[in-house]
Every structure is written in structure tokens, then in C-alpha cells.
mmCIF file of C-alpha atoms and ligand atoms in Angstrom:
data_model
loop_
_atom_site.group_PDB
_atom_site.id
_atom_site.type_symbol
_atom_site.label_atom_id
_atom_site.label_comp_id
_atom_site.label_asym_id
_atom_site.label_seq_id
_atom_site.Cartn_x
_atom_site.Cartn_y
_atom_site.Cartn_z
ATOM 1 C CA UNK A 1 29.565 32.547 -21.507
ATOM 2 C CA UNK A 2 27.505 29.742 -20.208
ATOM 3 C CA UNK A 3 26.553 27.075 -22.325
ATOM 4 C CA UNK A 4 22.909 27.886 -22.164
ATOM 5 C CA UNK A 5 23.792 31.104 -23.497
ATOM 6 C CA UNK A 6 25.269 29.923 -26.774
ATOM 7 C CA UNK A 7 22.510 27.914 -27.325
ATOM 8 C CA UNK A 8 24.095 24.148 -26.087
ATOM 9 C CA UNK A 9 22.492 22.034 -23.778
ATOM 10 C CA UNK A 10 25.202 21.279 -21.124
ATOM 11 C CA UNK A 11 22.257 18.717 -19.399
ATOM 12 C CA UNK A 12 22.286 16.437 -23.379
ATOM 13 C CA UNK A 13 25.846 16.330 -23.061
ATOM 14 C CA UNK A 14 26.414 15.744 -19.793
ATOM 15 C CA UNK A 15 24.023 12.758 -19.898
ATOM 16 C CA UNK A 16 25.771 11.312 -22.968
ATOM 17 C CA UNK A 17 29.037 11.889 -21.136
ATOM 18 C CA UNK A 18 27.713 9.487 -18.236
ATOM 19 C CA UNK A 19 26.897 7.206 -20.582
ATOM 20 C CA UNK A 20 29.895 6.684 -21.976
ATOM 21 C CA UNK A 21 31.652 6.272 -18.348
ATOM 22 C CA UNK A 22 29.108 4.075 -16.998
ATOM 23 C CA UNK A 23 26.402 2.818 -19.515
ATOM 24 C CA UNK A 24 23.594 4.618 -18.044
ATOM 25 C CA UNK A 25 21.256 6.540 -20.533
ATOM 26 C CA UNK A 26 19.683 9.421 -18.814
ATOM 27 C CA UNK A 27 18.123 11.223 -20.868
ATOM 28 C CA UNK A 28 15.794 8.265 -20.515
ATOM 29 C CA UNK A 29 14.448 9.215 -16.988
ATOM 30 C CA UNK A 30 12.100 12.321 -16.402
ATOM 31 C CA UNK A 31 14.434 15.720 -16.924
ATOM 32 C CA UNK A 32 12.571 17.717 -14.743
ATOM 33 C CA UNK A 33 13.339 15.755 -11.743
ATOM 34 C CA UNK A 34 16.535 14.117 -12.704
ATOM 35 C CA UNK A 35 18.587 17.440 -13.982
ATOM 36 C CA UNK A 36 16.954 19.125 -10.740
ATOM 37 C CA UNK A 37 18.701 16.154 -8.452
ATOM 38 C CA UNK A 38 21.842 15.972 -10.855
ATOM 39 C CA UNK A 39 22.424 19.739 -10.426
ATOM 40 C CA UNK A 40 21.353 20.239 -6.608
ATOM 41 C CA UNK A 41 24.000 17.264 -6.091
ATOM 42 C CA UNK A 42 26.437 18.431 -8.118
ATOM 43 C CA UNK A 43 26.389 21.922 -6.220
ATOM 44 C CA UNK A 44 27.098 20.131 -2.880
ATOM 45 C CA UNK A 45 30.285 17.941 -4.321
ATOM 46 C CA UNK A 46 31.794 21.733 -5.884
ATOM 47 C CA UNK A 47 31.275 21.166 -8.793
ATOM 48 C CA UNK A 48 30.157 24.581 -10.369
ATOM 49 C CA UNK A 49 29.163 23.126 -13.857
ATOM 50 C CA UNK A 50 27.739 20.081 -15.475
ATOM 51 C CA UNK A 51 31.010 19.964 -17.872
ATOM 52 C CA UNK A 52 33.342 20.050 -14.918
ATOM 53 C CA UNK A 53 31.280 17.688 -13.356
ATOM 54 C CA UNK A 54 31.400 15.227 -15.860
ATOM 55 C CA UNK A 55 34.997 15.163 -16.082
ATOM 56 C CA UNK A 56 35.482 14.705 -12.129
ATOM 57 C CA UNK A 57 32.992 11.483 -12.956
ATOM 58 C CA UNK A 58 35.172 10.303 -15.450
ATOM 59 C CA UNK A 59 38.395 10.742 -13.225
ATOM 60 C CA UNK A 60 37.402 9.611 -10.194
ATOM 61 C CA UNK A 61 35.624 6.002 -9.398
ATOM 62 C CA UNK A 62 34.390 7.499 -5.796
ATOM 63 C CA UNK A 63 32.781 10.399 -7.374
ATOM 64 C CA UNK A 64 31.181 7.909 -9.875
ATOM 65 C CA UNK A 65 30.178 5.603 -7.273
ATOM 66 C CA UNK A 66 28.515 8.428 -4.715
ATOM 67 C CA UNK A 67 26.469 10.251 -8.018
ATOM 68 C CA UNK A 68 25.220 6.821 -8.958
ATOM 69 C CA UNK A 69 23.325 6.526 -5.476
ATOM 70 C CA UNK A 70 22.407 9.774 -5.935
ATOM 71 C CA UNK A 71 20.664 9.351 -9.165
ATOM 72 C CA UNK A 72 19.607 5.332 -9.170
ATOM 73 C CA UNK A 73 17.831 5.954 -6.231
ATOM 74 C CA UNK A 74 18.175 2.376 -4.533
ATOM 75 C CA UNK A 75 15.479 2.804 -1.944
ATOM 76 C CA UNK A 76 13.735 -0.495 -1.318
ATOM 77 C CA UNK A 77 13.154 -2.509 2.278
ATOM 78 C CA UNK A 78 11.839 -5.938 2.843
ATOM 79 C CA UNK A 79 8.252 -6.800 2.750
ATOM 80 C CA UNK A 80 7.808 -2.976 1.178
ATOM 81 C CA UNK A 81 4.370 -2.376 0.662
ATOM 82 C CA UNK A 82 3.107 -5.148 3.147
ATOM 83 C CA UNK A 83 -0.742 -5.120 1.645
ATOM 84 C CA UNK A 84 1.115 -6.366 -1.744
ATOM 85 C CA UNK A 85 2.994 -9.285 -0.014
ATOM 86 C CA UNK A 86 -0.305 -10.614 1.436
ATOM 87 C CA UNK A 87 -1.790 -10.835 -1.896
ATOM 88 C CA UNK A 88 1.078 -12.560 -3.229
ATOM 89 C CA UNK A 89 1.403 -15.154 -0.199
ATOM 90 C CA UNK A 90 -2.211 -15.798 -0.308
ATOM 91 C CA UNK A 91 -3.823 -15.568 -3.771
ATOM 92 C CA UNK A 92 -1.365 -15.458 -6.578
ATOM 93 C CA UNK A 93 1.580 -17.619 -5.333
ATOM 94 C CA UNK A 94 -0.760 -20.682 -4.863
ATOM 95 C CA UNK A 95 -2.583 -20.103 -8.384
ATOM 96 C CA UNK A 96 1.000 -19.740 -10.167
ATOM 97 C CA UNK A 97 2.391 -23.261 -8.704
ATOM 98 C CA UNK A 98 -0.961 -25.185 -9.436
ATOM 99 C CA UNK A 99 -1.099 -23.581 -12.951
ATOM 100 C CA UNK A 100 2.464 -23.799 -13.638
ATOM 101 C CA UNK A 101 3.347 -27.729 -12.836
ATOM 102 C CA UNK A 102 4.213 -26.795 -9.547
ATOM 103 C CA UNK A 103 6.950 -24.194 -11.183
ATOM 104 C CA UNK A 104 7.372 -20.449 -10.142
ATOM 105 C CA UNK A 105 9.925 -18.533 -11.849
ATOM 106 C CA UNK A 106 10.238 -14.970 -11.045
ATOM 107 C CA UNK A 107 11.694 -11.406 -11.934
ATOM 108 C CA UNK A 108 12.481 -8.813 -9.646
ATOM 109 C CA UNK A 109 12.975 -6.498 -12.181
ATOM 110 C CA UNK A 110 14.925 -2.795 -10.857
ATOM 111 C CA UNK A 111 15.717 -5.343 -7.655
ATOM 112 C CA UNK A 112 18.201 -2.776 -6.029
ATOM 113 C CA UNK A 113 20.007 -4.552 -2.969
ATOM 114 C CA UNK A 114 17.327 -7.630 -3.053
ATOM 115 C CA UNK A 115 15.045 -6.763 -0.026
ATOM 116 C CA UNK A 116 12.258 -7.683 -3.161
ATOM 117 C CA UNK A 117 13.300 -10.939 -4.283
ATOM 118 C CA UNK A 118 13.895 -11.980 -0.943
ATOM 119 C CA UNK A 119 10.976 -11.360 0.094
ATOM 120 C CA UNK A 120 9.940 -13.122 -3.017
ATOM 121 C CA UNK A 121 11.189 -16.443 -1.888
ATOM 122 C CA UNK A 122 10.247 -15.758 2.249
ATOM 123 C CA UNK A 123 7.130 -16.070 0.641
ATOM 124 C CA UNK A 124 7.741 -18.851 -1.886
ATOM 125 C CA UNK A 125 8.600 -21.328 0.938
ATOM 126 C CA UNK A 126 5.189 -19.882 2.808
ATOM 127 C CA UNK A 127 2.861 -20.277 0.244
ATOM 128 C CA UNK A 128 3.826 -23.019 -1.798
ATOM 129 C CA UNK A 129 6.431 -24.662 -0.144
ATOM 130 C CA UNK A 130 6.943 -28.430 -2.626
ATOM 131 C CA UNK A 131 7.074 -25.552 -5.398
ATOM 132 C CA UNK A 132 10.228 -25.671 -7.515
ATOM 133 C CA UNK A 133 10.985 -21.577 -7.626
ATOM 134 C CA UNK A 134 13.799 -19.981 -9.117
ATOM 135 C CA UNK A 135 13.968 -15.883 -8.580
ATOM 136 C CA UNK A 136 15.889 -13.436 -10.882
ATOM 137 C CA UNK A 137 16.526 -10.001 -9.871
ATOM 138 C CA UNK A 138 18.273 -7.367 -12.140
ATOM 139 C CA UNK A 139 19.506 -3.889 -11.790
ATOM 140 C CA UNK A 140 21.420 -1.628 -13.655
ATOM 141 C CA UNK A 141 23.430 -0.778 -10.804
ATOM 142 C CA UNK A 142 26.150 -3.421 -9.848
ATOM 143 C CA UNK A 143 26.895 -1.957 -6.756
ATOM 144 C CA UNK A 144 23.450 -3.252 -5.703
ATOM 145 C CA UNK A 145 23.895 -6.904 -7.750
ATOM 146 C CA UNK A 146 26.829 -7.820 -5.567
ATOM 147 C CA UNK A 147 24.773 -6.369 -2.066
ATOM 148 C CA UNK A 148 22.111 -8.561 -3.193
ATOM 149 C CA UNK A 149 24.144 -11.320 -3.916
ATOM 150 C CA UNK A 150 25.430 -11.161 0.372
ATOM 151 C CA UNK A 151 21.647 -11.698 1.201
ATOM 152 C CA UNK A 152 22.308 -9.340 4.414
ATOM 153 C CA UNK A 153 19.540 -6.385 5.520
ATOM 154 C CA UNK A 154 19.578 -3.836 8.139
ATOM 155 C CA UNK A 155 16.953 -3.601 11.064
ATOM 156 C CA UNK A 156 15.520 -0.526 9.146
ATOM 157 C CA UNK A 157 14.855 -2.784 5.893
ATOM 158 C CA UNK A 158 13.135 -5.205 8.096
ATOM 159 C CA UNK A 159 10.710 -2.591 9.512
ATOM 160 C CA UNK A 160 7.491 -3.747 8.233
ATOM 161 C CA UNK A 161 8.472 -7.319 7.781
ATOM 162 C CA UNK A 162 5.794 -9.551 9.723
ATOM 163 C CA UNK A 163 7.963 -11.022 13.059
ATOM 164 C CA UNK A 164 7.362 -13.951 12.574
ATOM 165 C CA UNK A 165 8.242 -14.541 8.886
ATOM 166 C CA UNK A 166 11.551 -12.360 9.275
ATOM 167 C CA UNK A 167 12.590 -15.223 12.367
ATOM 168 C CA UNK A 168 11.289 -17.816 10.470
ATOM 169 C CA UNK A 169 13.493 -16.832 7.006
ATOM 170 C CA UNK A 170 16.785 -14.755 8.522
ATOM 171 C CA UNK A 171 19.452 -15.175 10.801
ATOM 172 C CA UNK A 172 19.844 -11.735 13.420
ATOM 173 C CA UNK A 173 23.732 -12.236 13.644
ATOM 174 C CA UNK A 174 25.842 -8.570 14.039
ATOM 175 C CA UNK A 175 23.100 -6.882 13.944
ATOM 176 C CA UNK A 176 21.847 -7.224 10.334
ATOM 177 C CA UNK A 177 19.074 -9.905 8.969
ATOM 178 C CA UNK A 178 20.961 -12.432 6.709
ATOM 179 C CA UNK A 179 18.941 -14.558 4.725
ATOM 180 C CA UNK A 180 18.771 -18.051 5.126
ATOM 181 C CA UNK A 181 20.589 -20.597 2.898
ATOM 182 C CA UNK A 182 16.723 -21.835 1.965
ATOM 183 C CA UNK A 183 16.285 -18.353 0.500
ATOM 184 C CA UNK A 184 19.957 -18.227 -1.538
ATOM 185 C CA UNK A 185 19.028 -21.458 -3.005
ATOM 186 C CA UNK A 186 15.967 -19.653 -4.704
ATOM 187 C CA UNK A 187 17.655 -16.652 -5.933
ATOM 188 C CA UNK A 188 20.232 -15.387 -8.287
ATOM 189 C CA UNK A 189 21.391 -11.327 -9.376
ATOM 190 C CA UNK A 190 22.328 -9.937 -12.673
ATOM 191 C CA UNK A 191 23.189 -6.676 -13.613
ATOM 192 C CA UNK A 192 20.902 -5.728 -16.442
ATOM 193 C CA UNK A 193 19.503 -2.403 -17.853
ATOM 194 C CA UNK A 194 15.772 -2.386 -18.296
ATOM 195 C CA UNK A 195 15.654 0.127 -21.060
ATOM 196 C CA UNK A 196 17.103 -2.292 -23.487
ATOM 197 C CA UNK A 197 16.556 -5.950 -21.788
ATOM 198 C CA UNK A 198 14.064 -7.706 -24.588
ATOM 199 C CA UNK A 199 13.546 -10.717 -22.619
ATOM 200 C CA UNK A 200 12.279 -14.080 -23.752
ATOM 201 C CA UNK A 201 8.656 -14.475 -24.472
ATOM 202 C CA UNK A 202 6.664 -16.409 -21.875
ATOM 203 C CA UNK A 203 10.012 -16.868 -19.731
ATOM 204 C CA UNK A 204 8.294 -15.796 -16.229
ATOM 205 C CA UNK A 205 4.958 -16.683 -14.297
ATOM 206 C CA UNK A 206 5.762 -13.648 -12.023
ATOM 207 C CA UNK A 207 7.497 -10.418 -12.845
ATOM 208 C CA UNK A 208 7.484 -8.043 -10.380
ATOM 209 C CA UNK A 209 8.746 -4.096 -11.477
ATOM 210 C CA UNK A 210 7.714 -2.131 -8.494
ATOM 211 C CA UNK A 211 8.795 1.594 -7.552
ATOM 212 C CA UNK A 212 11.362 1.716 -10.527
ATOM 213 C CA UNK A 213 9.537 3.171 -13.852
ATOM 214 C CA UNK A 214 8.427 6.390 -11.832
ATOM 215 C CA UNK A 215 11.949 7.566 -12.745
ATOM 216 C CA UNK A 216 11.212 6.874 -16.421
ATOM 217 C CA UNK A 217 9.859 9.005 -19.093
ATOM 218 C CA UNK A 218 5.823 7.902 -20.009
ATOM 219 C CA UNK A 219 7.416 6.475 -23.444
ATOM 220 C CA UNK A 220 10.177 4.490 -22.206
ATOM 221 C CA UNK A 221 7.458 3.177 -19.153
ATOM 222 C CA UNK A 222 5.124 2.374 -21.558
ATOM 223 C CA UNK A 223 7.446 0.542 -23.792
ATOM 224 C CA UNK A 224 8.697 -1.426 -20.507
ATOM 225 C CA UNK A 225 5.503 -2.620 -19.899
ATOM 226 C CA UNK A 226 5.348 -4.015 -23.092
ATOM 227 C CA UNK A 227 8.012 -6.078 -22.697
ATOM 228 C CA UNK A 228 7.782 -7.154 -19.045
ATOM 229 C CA UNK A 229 4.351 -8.388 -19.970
ATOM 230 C CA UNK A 230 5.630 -10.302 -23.160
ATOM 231 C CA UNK A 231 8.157 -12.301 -20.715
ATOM 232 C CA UNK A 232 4.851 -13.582 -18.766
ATOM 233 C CA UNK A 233 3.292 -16.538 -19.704
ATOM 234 C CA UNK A 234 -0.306 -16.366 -20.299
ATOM 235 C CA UNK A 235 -1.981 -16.830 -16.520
ATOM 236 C CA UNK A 236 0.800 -15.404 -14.957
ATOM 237 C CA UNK A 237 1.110 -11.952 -13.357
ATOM 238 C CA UNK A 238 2.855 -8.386 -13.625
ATOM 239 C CA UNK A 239 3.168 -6.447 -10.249
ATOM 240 C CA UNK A 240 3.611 -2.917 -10.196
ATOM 241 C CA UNK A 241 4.243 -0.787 -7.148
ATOM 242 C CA UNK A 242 1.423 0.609 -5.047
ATOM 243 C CA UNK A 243 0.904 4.086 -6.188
ATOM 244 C CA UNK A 244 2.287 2.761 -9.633
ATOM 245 C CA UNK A 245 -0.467 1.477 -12.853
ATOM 246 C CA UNK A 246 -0.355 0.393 -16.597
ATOM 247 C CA UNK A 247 -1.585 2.926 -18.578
ATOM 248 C CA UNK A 248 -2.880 0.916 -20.982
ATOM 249 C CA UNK A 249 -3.013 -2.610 -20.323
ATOM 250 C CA UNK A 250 -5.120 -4.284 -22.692
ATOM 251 C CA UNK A 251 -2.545 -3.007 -25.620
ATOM 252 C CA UNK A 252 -0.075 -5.199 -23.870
ATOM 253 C CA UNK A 253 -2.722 -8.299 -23.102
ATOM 254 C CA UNK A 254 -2.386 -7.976 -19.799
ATOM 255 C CA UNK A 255 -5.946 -7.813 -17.350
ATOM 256 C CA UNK A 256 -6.085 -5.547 -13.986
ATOM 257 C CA UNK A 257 -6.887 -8.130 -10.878
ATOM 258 C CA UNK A 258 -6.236 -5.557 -8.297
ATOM 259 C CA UNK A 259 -4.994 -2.200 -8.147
ATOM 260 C CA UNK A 260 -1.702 -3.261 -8.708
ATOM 261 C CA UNK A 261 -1.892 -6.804 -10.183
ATOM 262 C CA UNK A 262 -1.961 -7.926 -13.807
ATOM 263 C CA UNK A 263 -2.934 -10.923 -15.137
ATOM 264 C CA UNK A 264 -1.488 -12.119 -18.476
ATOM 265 C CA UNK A 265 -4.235 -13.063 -20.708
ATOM 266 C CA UNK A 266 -4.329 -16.611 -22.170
HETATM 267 C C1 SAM B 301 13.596 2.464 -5.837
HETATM 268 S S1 SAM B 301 14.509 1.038 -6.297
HETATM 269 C C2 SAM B 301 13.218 -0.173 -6.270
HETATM 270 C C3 SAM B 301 13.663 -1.469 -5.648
HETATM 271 C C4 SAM B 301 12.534 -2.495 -5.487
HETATM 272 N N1 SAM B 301 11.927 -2.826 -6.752
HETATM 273 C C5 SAM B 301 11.489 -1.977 -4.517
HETATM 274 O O1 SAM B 301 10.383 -1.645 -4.939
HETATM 275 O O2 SAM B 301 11.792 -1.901 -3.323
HETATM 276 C C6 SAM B 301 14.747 1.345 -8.040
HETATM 277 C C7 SAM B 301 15.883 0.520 -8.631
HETATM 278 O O3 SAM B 301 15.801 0.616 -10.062
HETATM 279 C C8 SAM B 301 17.112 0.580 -10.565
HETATM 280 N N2 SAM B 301 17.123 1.111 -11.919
HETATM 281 C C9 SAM B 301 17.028 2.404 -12.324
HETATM 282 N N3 SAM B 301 17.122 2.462 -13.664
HETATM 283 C C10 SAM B 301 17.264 1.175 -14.108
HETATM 284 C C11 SAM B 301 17.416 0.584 -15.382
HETATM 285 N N4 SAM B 301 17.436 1.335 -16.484
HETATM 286 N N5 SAM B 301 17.553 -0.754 -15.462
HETATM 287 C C12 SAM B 301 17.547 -1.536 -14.353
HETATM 288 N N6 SAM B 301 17.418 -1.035 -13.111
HETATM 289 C C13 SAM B 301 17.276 0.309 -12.997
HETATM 290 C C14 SAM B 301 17.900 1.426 -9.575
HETATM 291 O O4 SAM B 301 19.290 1.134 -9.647
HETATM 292 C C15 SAM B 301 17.261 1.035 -8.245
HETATM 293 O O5 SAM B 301 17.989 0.022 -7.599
#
């Protein structure tokens, strides 16, 4: 008899088994989408059941490692969203340095493999170049912190990167972009899980959270917002991917600029 049929929910316990094996809550994300993945996946390993899978997670670090790309969804490139990264460069980065004592520091909050807070400091030395910046990025997947860490991109994460800026910031060597030693100096990687990171108040002029909350149920979103916008110091700014919004922004004291800019009310 299945597990459905007795009236258990195999998808509850199999998320609180993956929690226990690798800290990740998620019954968190959206179900629909996630248990749809999670199963679909878990069909093409062998597994014939969430309890069976779990256990083969628990056994076998591989297994762990391939599920966890399959679920984190680490998807990011350099200069992603290119519209976005002209704002920055040109409107926000300048006001931040002059309104901040010539001081940006950032969050690349959900910053998968880094291609975001990278591109972060390419544009950092662009905009406001005598600026003293310091970037943080943090994901919940470590795999990705230590990626980061090695600065190093394919040529299909440097796709939309403007030419010029990508020769200007990267060394081409074995046919990968590796970031500069000017761009190392400005960042640093933690691992860090956003569903329960309460950071300090006022501790960032930029925080950027971009393509990472879509996975998230409206609650726990909502409730992230909140607290990105509480690390901001009033004047500075929340980005949020493209197709991506605050649902209720003025609850959180945070003003729209542009479709996908915030500015942190003084
Ligand atoms: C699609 S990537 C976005 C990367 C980058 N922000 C961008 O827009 O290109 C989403 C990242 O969020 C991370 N993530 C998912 N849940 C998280 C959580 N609870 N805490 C921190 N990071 C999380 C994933 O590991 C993944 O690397």
C-alpha cells in the first residue's frame, strides 16, 4: 500500500528527511513545482519511491550532490539581465558612493557560482572606481560558495557580457574567463541559508536577491523581503530580478525607482 493510500504524506517526510542530511528546508519552496521536479528526477536516478529515495540521499554523497543541482537550481551567467547592469553602472552605483562616504558594501544574496557579484565589482571599478567596495555573496549551496570562491566562468556565462568590460575585468586563459585579482580583492563567499539569515540592520547600501525567491512560497518571499530591506541603509537599494517585484513594498519602507529597483526610505 502506498503511502498516499494510508493517508501519509511521503513528499512532508521526505523533505524533513533532506533536511536532516543536508540542512535544506523544502517544504519552504513552492510544492507544486518542487515535488513535480523532485519526483520526475527521482524517476530517472531508479528510484521508485520518495522513501527509497531518501535513503539512497542519505547513503550516498554523489546522489546528494547530483539532487542538490537538481533542486537549487544554480542557473545564473555574468552580466544576466544586461538592462539591470546598466542601471547599476550608471545611476545607482555613483549615488551609493557619493551618499555613502565613498563606501559600497554589497549582498549578492542566492549568489550561486558568483557570475552576480562579479559582475558586481566589474562594475564597481567602472562606475566608481576611488570607491572603497566590499561584496558578499551567500548561498545555501556550498558547492557553489567554493566555485565562486575560484572566480573562473565559462564562455556561455559570459554571453551577454559587454566585450569590452569582460577584456577589461577577466583573464581568457584555458578557455574559461577568470576574474581578475582587482575583482577578488572586492569579494568574499559564505554559505548561508536565506530562510533564516536575520541580518544586521542597515549593514548594506546594495543588496541584490535576483532570480532566487521565485522558488519560494509567497510567505517565506514576503518575509525575505522584509529582511533584505531591513539590512539596507536608508538611501540604499534592493534589486530584484527582472520578471521578479515586491509585493508590497511600502510595508517594508522600501520605494519602487524602476521596475526592479528599490529604494530604502530615509
Ligand atoms: C537561479 S540562482 C540565482 C543566481 C543569481 N542571483 C542570478 O540571478 O544569476 C538561485 C540560487 O539560489 C540559491 N538558493 C536557493 N535556496 C536558497 C536559500 N534558502 N538560501 C540561500 N540560497 C538559496 C540556489 O542554491 C541558487 O544558487
Amino acid at each position: 500500500m502506498s503511502a498516499h493510500a494510508i493517508g501519509r504524506d511521503d513528499y512532508v517526510d521526505f523533505c524533513a528527511a533532506v533536511r536532516r542530511v543536508c540542512g535544506i528546508d523544502l517544504l519552504q519552496y513552492k510544492r507544486n513545482q518542487m515535488e513535480r521536479r523532485i519526483r520526475s528526477f527521482m524517476t530517472t536516478r531508479g528510484a521508485t519511491d520518495l522513501t527509497a529515495y531518501a535513503a539512497l540521499l542519505g547513503r550516498e554523497a554523489t546522489e546528494l550532490d547530483a539532487f542538490l543541482d537538481r533542486v537549487t537550481i544554480n542557473v545564473s551567467q555574468l552580466w544576466r539581465n544586461p538592462e539591470q547592469w546598466d542601471v547599476l553602472e550608471q545611476r545607482i552605483l555613483p549615488d551609493l558612493a557619493e551618499t555613502g562616504a565613498g563606501r559600497v558594501r554589497a549582498w549578492s544574496a542566492g549568489s550561486s557560482y558568483g557570475a552576480e557579484a562579479y559582475t558586481v565589482a566589474a562594475c564597481c571599478a567602472r562606475a566608481v572606481p576611488r570607491a572603497q567596495v566590499s561584496i558578499l555573496g551567500t548561498d545555501i549551496d556550498k558547492r557553489m560558495v567554493e566555485r565562486a570562491r575560484r572566480g573562473v566562468f565559462t564562455a556561455e556565462d559570459a554571453r551577454d557580457a559587454p566585450p569590452h568590460a569582460l577584456a577589461r575585468h577577466f583573464d581568457f586563459t584555458d578557455g574559461a574567463w577568470h576574474a581578475r585579482e582587482e575583482l577578488k580583492r572586492m569579494v568574499r563567499f559564505e554559505v548561508g541559508d536565506l530562510l533564516r539569515v536575520d541580518p544586521r540592520a542597515a549593514a548594506f547600501d546594495l543588496v541584490l536577491c535576483r532570480n532566487t525567491v521565485i522558488y519560494f512560497t509567497e510567505d517565506v518571499r514576503d518575509d525575505l523581503h522584509g529582511r533584505l530591506a531591513k539590512a539596507i541603509r536608508p538611501g540604499g537599494r534592493l534589486i530584484v530580478g527582472a520578471t521578479e517585484r515586491v509585493a508590497d513594498p511600502a510595508a517594508h519602507g522600501l520605494e519602487p525607482e524602476s521596475p526592479f529597483v528599490y529604494r530604502k526610505a530615509a
